[in-house]
Amino acid sequence: MKLNFYFLILFFFVLATKSFAQDDSTSAAPPPSHFRFSGYLKDMQIVEFTNNANNLLTGSILHNRLNFKYFGPLNLTLTVEERNLIYYGEIVKYTPNFDQSADSENGYFNLSKTIIKTNSVIMHSQFDRLNINWHTDGWDVTAGRQRINWGVALAWNPNDLFNAYNLLNFDYEERPGNDAIRIQHYFSNASSIELAAKPGRAANQDIIAGLYKFNFKGYDLQVLGGLYNKDITVGAGWAGNIKDAGFKGEVSWFQPRSEFKDSMKASLEASITADYSFKNGLYLNLSALYNNHGSTSTFDLNVLRATTLSADNLLPFRYSLLLQVSKPFTPIFSGNFGVLYVPGMNAFVFLPTVSYSISNSWDIDLIGQSFFATLNNKFQTAGNALYLRLRWSF
């Protein structure tokens, strides 16, 4: 069974721990190891409506996360992280195929389970981190379910081959993990090289790629290449500053292996970000995304709000622009406002957020998402949603 792979990870971790303990049996001091445990519990109330606030669709998500780490001997670390979610209300009842979207499994191994599924309640559990890590001063090797983040830009990441995500999916801060092996080597000149491999569940779904990072004249640069599903990909990214403003960007080229000589079949994704922080705490971020195969005439709200996307199709539009403004009004009260604009089809997404820190462990957020687009030759509301989220961290 596929799950046996993870039993092997645990077996070798325990074996290494026991071997170290036996070798160190003559020493009076115990082996250097300790545990770390954390997590949170979130309750999010949801209200959705289109252009008639009297016709509301309500729902709730109760989200619990458990994070466990064991720092063992021989520079080994075991990570286990689980998320448990309960969806209930009208959104579950009246949203087509809601149970399938809730039971999304991003990895090669099936580490998720729908525990309860009724007409209006779904309870889902998933291990999105389960890996063993070995590290020294120059090497870092991780095997198992993990997050491999190669992106450097703030909004969209064409370089993030393994874990592309939708920025509208704000309630999953950790992002999905992948079943993969990752090997990193760090050089003395602040550069590094790494290789990562993720097996696919079907043919042409494997991702095998390498990444090289280095610094040049104050800029952190990276180049990458490898196999991405059915494509061959190459890419590059940078992060630096123009005077006091941050300047980051990424570009990736995807060429189908079966049509390697046909450049018209290739996909090009490019993103760029500029951000600036003022002395009064005001923060501005302007990001742009280019997708050479994106649409310039069709606005699809369902695709825009999809929970999973791919590095070669981060948004289904040719051009996308995002402006974000945030400011802390007090040390415990802050606001954020974003506008996503799609040129060519006159589409907007307004993204206001207000956050309040009740204490060191309690936070509350009010989040909005409003979609407007030209549909049937008329500029109109395409959907609205309000989220009230209460979080307790431990």
Short mmCIF file of C-alpha atoms in Angstrom, two decimals:
data_model
loop_
_atom_site.label_atom_id
_atom_site.label_comp_id
_atom_site.label_asym_id
_atom_site.label_seq_id
_atom_site.Cartn_x
_atom_site.Cartn_y
_atom_site.Cartn_z
CA MET A 1 0.00 0.00 0.00
CA LYS A 2 1.11 3.58 -0.62
CA LEU A 3 0.80 4.40 3.06
CA ASN A 4 3.60 1.91 3.80
CA PHE A 5 6.05 4.56 2.60
CA TYR A 6 5.29 6.63 5.68
CA PHE A 7 5.56 3.66 7.98
CA LEU A 8 9.09 3.23 6.57
CA ILE A 9 9.86 6.86 7.44
CA LEU A 10 8.76 6.32 11.02
CA PHE A 11 10.57 2.98 11.20
CA PHE A 12 13.93 4.42 10.12
CA PHE A 13 13.51 7.38 12.46
CA VAL A 14 12.86 5.10 15.43
CA LEU A 15 15.72 2.82 14.37
CA ALA A 16 18.15 5.74 14.20
CA THR A 17 16.97 6.98 17.59
CA LYS A 18 17.41 3.58 19.20
CA SER A 19 20.85 3.08 17.63
CA PHE A 20 22.02 6.42 18.98
CA ALA A 21 20.67 5.60 22.43
CA GLN A 22 22.53 2.26 22.46
CA ASP A 23 25.79 3.83 21.31
CA ASP A 24 25.45 6.52 23.96
CA SER A 25 24.50 4.14 26.80
CA THR A 26 27.80 4.68 28.61
CA SER A 27 27.25 8.42 28.83
CA ALA A 28 25.60 9.90 31.91
CA ALA A 29 23.86 12.63 29.90
CA PRO A 30 20.66 11.81 27.94
CA PRO A 31 20.70 12.21 24.14
CA PRO A 32 19.92 15.76 22.95
CA SER A 33 16.28 15.55 21.88
CA HIS A 34 13.02 17.32 22.65
CA PHE A 35 9.45 17.76 21.47
CA ARG A 36 7.56 20.79 20.21
CA PHE A 37 3.78 20.97 20.01
CA SER A 38 1.53 23.80 18.80
CA GLY A 39 -1.66 24.40 16.92
CA TYR A 40 -4.81 26.45 16.69
CA LEU A 41 -8.59 26.29 16.62
CA LYS A 42 -10.50 28.53 14.22
CA ASP A 43 -14.20 29.18 13.78
CA MET A 44 -15.21 30.95 10.58
CA GLN A 45 -18.74 32.11 9.82
CA ILE A 46 -19.51 32.59 6.11
CA VAL A 47 -22.19 34.60 4.31
CA GLU A 48 -22.44 34.54 0.49
CA PHE A 49 -24.81 36.43 -1.82
CA THR A 50 -24.87 37.78 -5.36
CA ASN A 51 -26.78 41.00 -5.95
CA ASN A 52 -29.59 40.46 -3.48
CA ALA A 53 -28.59 40.61 0.16
CA ASN A 54 -31.96 39.11 1.09
CA ASN A 55 -30.97 35.86 -0.62
CA LEU A 56 -28.11 34.73 1.64
CA LEU A 57 -26.20 31.48 1.71
CA THR A 58 -24.63 30.82 5.11
CA GLY A 59 -22.19 28.29 6.48
CA SER A 60 -19.43 27.65 8.98
CA ILE A 61 -16.00 26.04 9.12
CA LEU A 62 -14.49 24.76 12.35
CA HIS A 63 -10.77 24.23 11.75
CA ASN A 64 -8.33 22.58 14.14
CA ARG A 65 -4.59 22.22 13.40
CA LEU A 66 -2.06 20.16 15.35
CA ASN A 67 1.68 20.63 14.77
CA PHE A 68 4.16 18.15 16.24
CA LYS A 69 7.95 18.10 15.92
CA TYR A 70 10.49 15.77 17.47
CA PHE A 71 14.12 16.90 17.38
CA GLY A 72 16.04 13.66 17.64
CA PRO A 73 19.65 12.56 17.58
CA LEU A 74 21.90 12.37 14.52
CA ASN A 75 20.51 15.74 13.29
CA LEU A 76 17.13 14.15 12.59
CA THR A 77 13.78 15.91 12.89
CA LEU A 78 10.36 14.30 12.59
CA THR A 79 7.44 16.57 11.59
CA VAL A 80 3.78 15.57 11.80
CA GLU A 81 1.05 18.16 11.16
CA GLU A 82 -2.66 17.42 10.88
CA ARG A 83 -5.67 19.56 10.00
CA ASN A 84 -9.24 18.66 10.96
CA LEU A 85 -12.15 20.57 9.47
CA ILE A 86 -15.90 20.51 10.02
CA TYR A 87 -17.99 22.20 7.32
CA TYR A 88 -21.67 22.75 8.05
CA GLY A 89 -24.61 24.86 6.98
CA GLU A 90 -26.31 25.89 3.77
CA ILE A 91 -23.05 26.17 1.82
CA VAL A 92 -22.50 22.44 2.24
CA LYS A 93 -26.10 21.63 1.43
CA TYR A 94 -26.53 23.78 -1.67
CA THR A 95 -23.03 23.86 -3.21
CA PRO A 96 -22.69 21.16 -5.91
CA ASN A 97 -19.90 18.63 -5.26
CA PHE A 98 -18.85 20.42 -2.07
CA ASP A 99 -17.71 17.12 -0.54
CA GLN A 100 -15.27 16.57 -3.43
CA SER A 101 -13.68 19.99 -3.07
CA ALA A 102 -13.37 19.49 0.70
CA ASP A 103 -11.66 16.11 0.22
CA SER A 104 -8.86 17.44 -1.98
CA GLU A 105 -5.65 15.39 -1.76
CA ASN A 106 -2.56 17.08 -3.15
CA GLY A 107 -0.06 14.29 -2.51
CA TYR A 108 0.83 10.95 -4.06
CA PHE A 109 -0.26 9.11 -0.91
CA ASN A 110 -3.78 9.35 0.43
CA LEU A 111 -3.38 10.82 3.91
CA SER A 112 -6.88 12.27 4.19
CA LYS A 113 -10.20 10.88 5.32
CA THR A 114 -13.78 12.11 5.24
CA ILE A 115 -15.07 11.03 8.64
CA ILE A 116 -18.60 12.41 8.45
CA LYS A 117 -20.62 13.21 5.32
CA THR A 118 -24.27 14.17 5.54
CA ASN A 119 -26.51 16.52 3.62
CA SER A 120 -25.30 19.56 5.58
CA VAL A 121 -22.22 18.44 7.58
CA ILE A 122 -18.82 17.23 6.41
CA MET A 123 -15.91 16.37 8.71
CA HIS A 124 -12.54 15.95 7.03
CA SER A 125 -9.11 15.08 8.43
CA GLN A 126 -5.76 15.29 6.65
CA PHE A 127 -2.04 15.01 7.35
CA ASP A 128 -0.51 17.77 5.20
CA ARG A 129 2.97 17.43 6.77
CA LEU A 130 4.58 14.10 7.56
CA ASN A 131 8.30 14.00 6.93
CA ILE A 132 11.74 13.25 8.30
CA ASN A 133 14.59 15.71 7.91
CA TRP A 134 18.36 15.31 8.21
CA HIS A 135 20.62 18.34 8.25
CA THR A 136 24.21 19.41 8.76
CA ASP A 137 25.95 22.75 8.22
CA GLY A 138 25.99 22.24 4.46
CA TRP A 139 23.27 19.70 3.73
CA ASP A 140 19.52 19.45 4.27
CA VAL A 141 17.52 16.37 3.16
CA THR A 142 13.76 15.97 3.67
CA ALA A 143 11.65 12.96 2.68
CA GLY A 144 7.88 12.77 3.00
CA ARG A 145 4.98 15.20 2.85
CA GLN A 146 6.38 18.72 2.95
CA ARG A 147 5.99 22.21 1.56
CA ILE A 148 8.52 23.08 -1.14
CA ASN A 149 8.34 26.82 -1.72
CA TRP A 150 10.44 28.16 -4.59
CA GLY A 151 8.51 31.38 -5.05
CA VAL A 152 9.99 34.82 -4.34
CA ALA A 153 7.28 37.22 -5.55
CA LEU A 154 4.47 38.22 -3.18
CA ALA A 155 1.23 37.50 -5.06
CA TRP A 156 1.90 34.99 -7.83
CA ASN A 157 4.74 32.46 -8.08
CA PRO A 158 5.46 30.85 -11.49
CA ASN A 159 8.65 29.38 -9.94
CA ASP A 160 6.64 27.55 -7.27
CA LEU A 161 6.44 24.30 -9.23
CA PHE A 162 5.48 22.07 -6.32
CA ASN A 163 2.98 24.11 -4.33
CA ALA A 164 1.21 26.73 -6.44
CA TYR A 165 -1.76 28.23 -4.63
CA ASN A 166 -4.62 30.66 -5.12
CA LEU A 167 -4.17 33.93 -3.25
CA LEU A 168 -7.95 34.08 -2.68
CA ASN A 169 -7.70 30.94 -0.54
CA PHE A 170 -6.70 33.02 2.49
CA ASP A 171 -7.71 30.54 5.20
CA TYR A 172 -4.98 27.98 4.50
CA GLU A 173 -1.85 29.85 5.59
CA GLU A 174 0.37 26.76 5.66
CA ARG A 175 -0.45 25.81 2.05
CA PRO A 176 -0.73 22.18 0.87
CA GLY A 177 2.18 19.76 1.15
CA ASN A 178 3.57 17.33 -1.41
CA ASP A 179 4.95 13.82 -1.09
CA ALA A 180 8.48 14.45 -2.25
CA ILE A 181 12.19 14.13 -1.63
CA ARG A 182 14.19 17.35 -1.37
CA ILE A 183 17.99 17.62 -1.19
CA GLN A 184 19.63 20.99 -0.50
CA HIS A 185 23.31 21.91 -0.36
CA TYR A 186 24.59 25.26 0.90
CA PHE A 187 27.89 26.74 -0.25
CA SER A 188 30.14 29.07 1.71
CA ASN A 189 29.46 32.04 -0.60
CA ALA A 190 25.74 32.31 0.34
CA SER A 191 24.66 30.30 -2.70
CA SER A 192 22.84 26.98 -2.69
CA ILE A 193 21.64 24.22 -4.97
CA GLU A 194 18.76 21.82 -4.51
CA LEU A 195 16.97 18.97 -6.21
CA ALA A 196 13.38 17.94 -5.54
CA ALA A 197 11.26 15.12 -6.91
CA LYS A 198 7.53 14.53 -6.55
CA PRO A 199 5.96 11.36 -8.01
CA GLY A 200 2.62 11.73 -9.75
CA ARG A 201 -0.44 9.57 -9.34
CA ALA A 202 -0.72 9.07 -13.09
CA ALA A 203 1.44 9.30 -16.18
CA ASN A 204 2.87 12.75 -16.93
CA GLN A 205 2.21 13.99 -13.40
CA ASP A 206 5.75 13.76 -12.03
CA ILE A 207 7.71 16.87 -11.06
CA ILE A 208 11.51 16.63 -10.97
CA ALA A 209 13.43 19.90 -10.88
CA GLY A 210 16.61 21.60 -9.71
CA LEU A 211 17.12 25.09 -8.33
CA TYR A 212 20.29 27.19 -7.98
CA LYS A 213 20.34 30.34 -5.80
CA PHE A 214 23.05 32.98 -5.66
CA ASN A 215 23.60 36.66 -4.96
CA PHE A 216 24.73 39.21 -7.53
CA LYS A 217 25.20 42.92 -6.81
CA GLY A 218 22.72 42.93 -3.94
CA TYR A 219 20.08 40.83 -5.70
CA ASP A 220 19.09 37.32 -4.66
CA LEU A 221 18.79 35.40 -7.93
CA GLN A 222 17.63 31.90 -8.79
CA VAL A 223 17.43 29.72 -11.89
CA LEU A 224 15.55 26.45 -12.19
CA GLY A 225 14.74 23.72 -14.65
CA GLY A 226 13.33 20.23 -14.91
CA LEU A 227 10.26 18.18 -15.73
CA TYR A 228 6.85 19.57 -14.81
CA ASN A 229 4.06 17.08 -15.47
CA LYS A 230 3.97 16.72 -19.28
CA ASP A 231 6.28 19.72 -19.82
CA ILE A 232 9.92 20.68 -19.74
CA THR A 233 10.32 23.87 -17.74
CA VAL A 234 12.98 26.51 -17.17
CA GLY A 235 12.62 29.60 -15.04
CA ALA A 236 14.28 32.36 -13.09
CA GLY A 237 13.49 34.71 -10.22
CA TRP A 238 14.96 37.70 -8.41
CA ALA A 239 14.51 39.67 -5.20
CA GLY A 240 16.15 42.98 -4.41
CA ASN A 241 15.50 46.69 -4.03
CA ILE A 242 15.28 49.82 -6.13
CA LYS A 243 16.30 52.47 -3.60
CA ASP A 244 13.92 51.87 -0.66
CA ALA A 245 11.31 49.87 -2.58
CA GLY A 246 11.28 46.09 -2.83
CA PHE A 247 11.48 44.64 -6.32
CA LYS A 248 10.80 40.94 -6.99
CA GLY A 249 9.81 38.84 -9.95
CA GLU A 250 9.61 35.39 -11.50
CA VAL A 251 9.26 33.89 -14.95
CA SER A 252 8.74 30.26 -16.02
CA TRP A 253 8.51 28.65 -19.46
CA PHE A 254 6.63 25.38 -19.95
CA GLN A 255 7.14 23.44 -23.19
CA PRO A 256 5.21 20.17 -23.81
CA ARG A 257 7.65 17.29 -24.22
CA SER A 258 5.55 15.69 -26.94
CA GLU A 259 5.60 18.93 -28.99
CA PHE A 260 9.00 20.25 -28.09
CA LYS A 261 9.60 22.05 -31.40
CA ASP A 262 6.22 23.80 -31.46
CA SER A 263 6.75 27.06 -29.59
CA MET A 264 3.06 27.96 -29.99
CA LYS A 265 2.20 25.21 -27.51
CA ALA A 266 4.46 26.64 -24.80
CA SER A 267 3.12 28.39 -21.71
CA LEU A 268 4.76 31.49 -20.29
CA GLU A 269 3.97 32.73 -16.79
CA ALA A 270 5.63 35.89 -15.49
CA SER A 271 5.00 37.93 -12.36
CA ILE A 272 6.49 41.08 -10.91
CA THR A 273 6.08 42.78 -7.53
CA ALA A 274 7.01 46.20 -6.15
CA ASP A 275 6.36 47.05 -2.52
CA TYR A 276 7.12 49.96 -0.21
CA SER A 277 6.76 50.62 3.53
CA PHE A 278 6.25 54.18 4.75
CA LYS A 279 7.47 55.48 8.09
CA ASN A 280 3.90 55.78 9.40
CA GLY A 281 3.36 52.02 8.91
CA LEU A 282 1.47 52.25 5.62
CA TYR A 283 2.43 49.42 3.26
CA LEU A 284 1.84 49.26 -0.50
CA ASN A 285 2.21 46.28 -2.79
CA LEU A 286 1.64 46.29 -6.54
CA SER A 287 1.83 42.96 -8.39
CA ALA A 288 1.22 41.91 -11.98
CA LEU A 289 0.83 38.53 -13.66
CA TYR A 290 1.11 37.58 -17.34
CA ASN A 291 -0.25 34.28 -18.72
CA ASN A 292 0.26 33.93 -22.47
CA HIS A 293 -2.60 31.41 -22.77
CA GLY A 294 -4.96 33.31 -20.48
CA SER A 295 -8.33 34.56 -21.63
CA THR A 296 -9.04 38.15 -22.58
CA SER A 297 -12.80 37.78 -22.91
CA THR A 298 -14.18 35.08 -20.59
CA PHE A 299 -14.62 35.63 -16.85
CA ASP A 300 -15.08 32.38 -14.90
CA LEU A 301 -15.75 32.93 -11.20
CA ASN A 302 -15.53 29.22 -10.36
CA VAL A 303 -12.03 28.93 -11.82
CA LEU A 304 -10.94 32.16 -10.14
CA ARG A 305 -11.98 30.80 -6.73
CA ALA A 306 -10.56 27.31 -7.26
CA THR A 307 -8.67 26.01 -4.24
CA THR A 308 -5.86 24.51 -6.32
CA LEU A 309 -4.11 25.92 -9.36
CA SER A 310 -0.91 25.07 -11.25
CA ALA A 311 2.34 26.94 -11.82
CA ASP A 312 1.65 27.12 -15.58
CA ASN A 313 -1.84 28.57 -15.05
CA LEU A 314 -1.93 30.66 -11.87
CA LEU A 315 -4.95 32.62 -13.09
CA PRO A 316 -7.02 31.99 -16.23
CA PHE A 317 -6.55 35.54 -17.56
CA ARG A 318 -3.94 37.03 -19.92
CA TYR A 319 -3.22 39.95 -17.57
CA SER A 320 -3.90 40.36 -13.86
CA LEU A 321 -3.06 43.27 -11.55
CA LEU A 322 -3.19 43.41 -7.76
CA LEU A 323 -2.90 46.46 -5.50
CA GLN A 324 -2.73 45.94 -1.74
CA VAL A 325 -2.68 48.59 0.98
CA SER A 326 -2.30 47.79 4.67
CA LYS A 327 -1.79 49.81 7.83
CA PRO A 328 -1.73 49.11 11.57
CA PHE A 329 -3.98 51.68 13.23
CA THR A 330 -2.89 50.56 16.69
CA PRO A 331 -0.56 47.74 17.84
CA ILE A 332 -3.59 45.41 18.00
CA PHE A 333 -5.86 46.77 15.26
CA SER A 334 -5.02 46.81 11.54
CA GLY A 335 -6.66 47.03 8.13
CA ASN A 336 -5.87 45.70 4.68
CA PHE A 337 -7.48 46.48 1.35
CA GLY A 338 -6.74 44.79 -1.95
CA VAL A 339 -8.05 45.19 -5.49
CA LEU A 340 -7.55 42.53 -8.14
CA TYR A 341 -8.15 43.90 -11.62
CA VAL A 342 -8.39 41.93 -14.87
CA PRO A 343 -7.83 44.21 -17.90
CA GLY A 344 -9.70 43.44 -21.09
CA MET A 345 -12.84 42.15 -19.43
CA ASN A 346 -13.38 44.92 -16.90
CA ALA A 347 -13.34 42.55 -13.91
CA PHE A 348 -12.59 43.56 -10.32
CA VAL A 349 -12.23 41.70 -7.03
CA PHE A 350 -12.30 43.84 -3.88
CA LEU A 351 -10.57 42.31 -0.85
CA PRO A 352 -11.04 44.26 2.42
CA THR A 353 -9.82 42.86 5.76
CA VAL A 354 -9.96 44.16 9.32
CA SER A 355 -7.94 42.36 12.02
CA TYR A 356 -7.98 42.72 15.80
CA SER A 357 -5.66 40.97 18.27
CA ILE A 358 -7.69 40.23 21.39
CA SER A 359 -4.68 38.78 23.25
CA ASN A 360 -1.48 36.87 22.56
CA SER A 361 -3.58 33.77 21.80
CA TRP A 362 -6.82 35.17 20.39
CA ASP A 363 -7.39 36.98 17.07
CA ILE A 364 -10.47 38.00 15.14
CA ASP A 365 -10.72 38.95 11.44
CA LEU A 366 -13.50 40.29 9.23
CA ILE A 367 -12.74 39.50 5.58
CA GLY A 368 -14.65 40.40 2.44
CA GLN A 369 -14.48 39.29 -1.19
CA SER A 370 -16.60 41.06 -3.82
CA PHE A 371 -16.48 40.11 -7.50
CA PHE A 372 -17.57 42.41 -10.33
CA ALA A 373 -17.32 41.76 -14.06
CA THR A 374 -18.88 42.54 -17.42
CA LEU A 375 -21.26 39.63 -18.00
CA ASN A 376 -23.64 39.51 -20.96
CA ASN A 377 -22.47 43.01 -21.97
CA LYS A 378 -23.40 44.40 -18.55
CA PHE A 379 -21.13 45.35 -15.66
CA GLN A 380 -22.59 43.63 -12.60
CA THR A 381 -21.93 41.80 -9.38
CA ALA A 382 -20.60 38.27 -9.87
CA GLY A 383 -20.62 37.27 -6.20
CA ASN A 384 -19.93 38.46 -2.67
CA ALA A 385 -18.72 36.78 0.50
CA LEU A 386 -18.13 37.85 4.10
CA TYR A 387 -16.04 35.85 6.55
CA LEU A 388 -15.89 36.35 10.31
CA ARG A 389 -12.99 34.33 11.72
CA LEU A 390 -12.06 33.77 15.37
CA ARG A 391 -8.74 32.05 16.11
CA TRP A 392 -7.24 30.63 19.28
CA SER A 393 -3.57 29.63 19.05
CA PHE A 394 -1.84 27.30 21.50
#
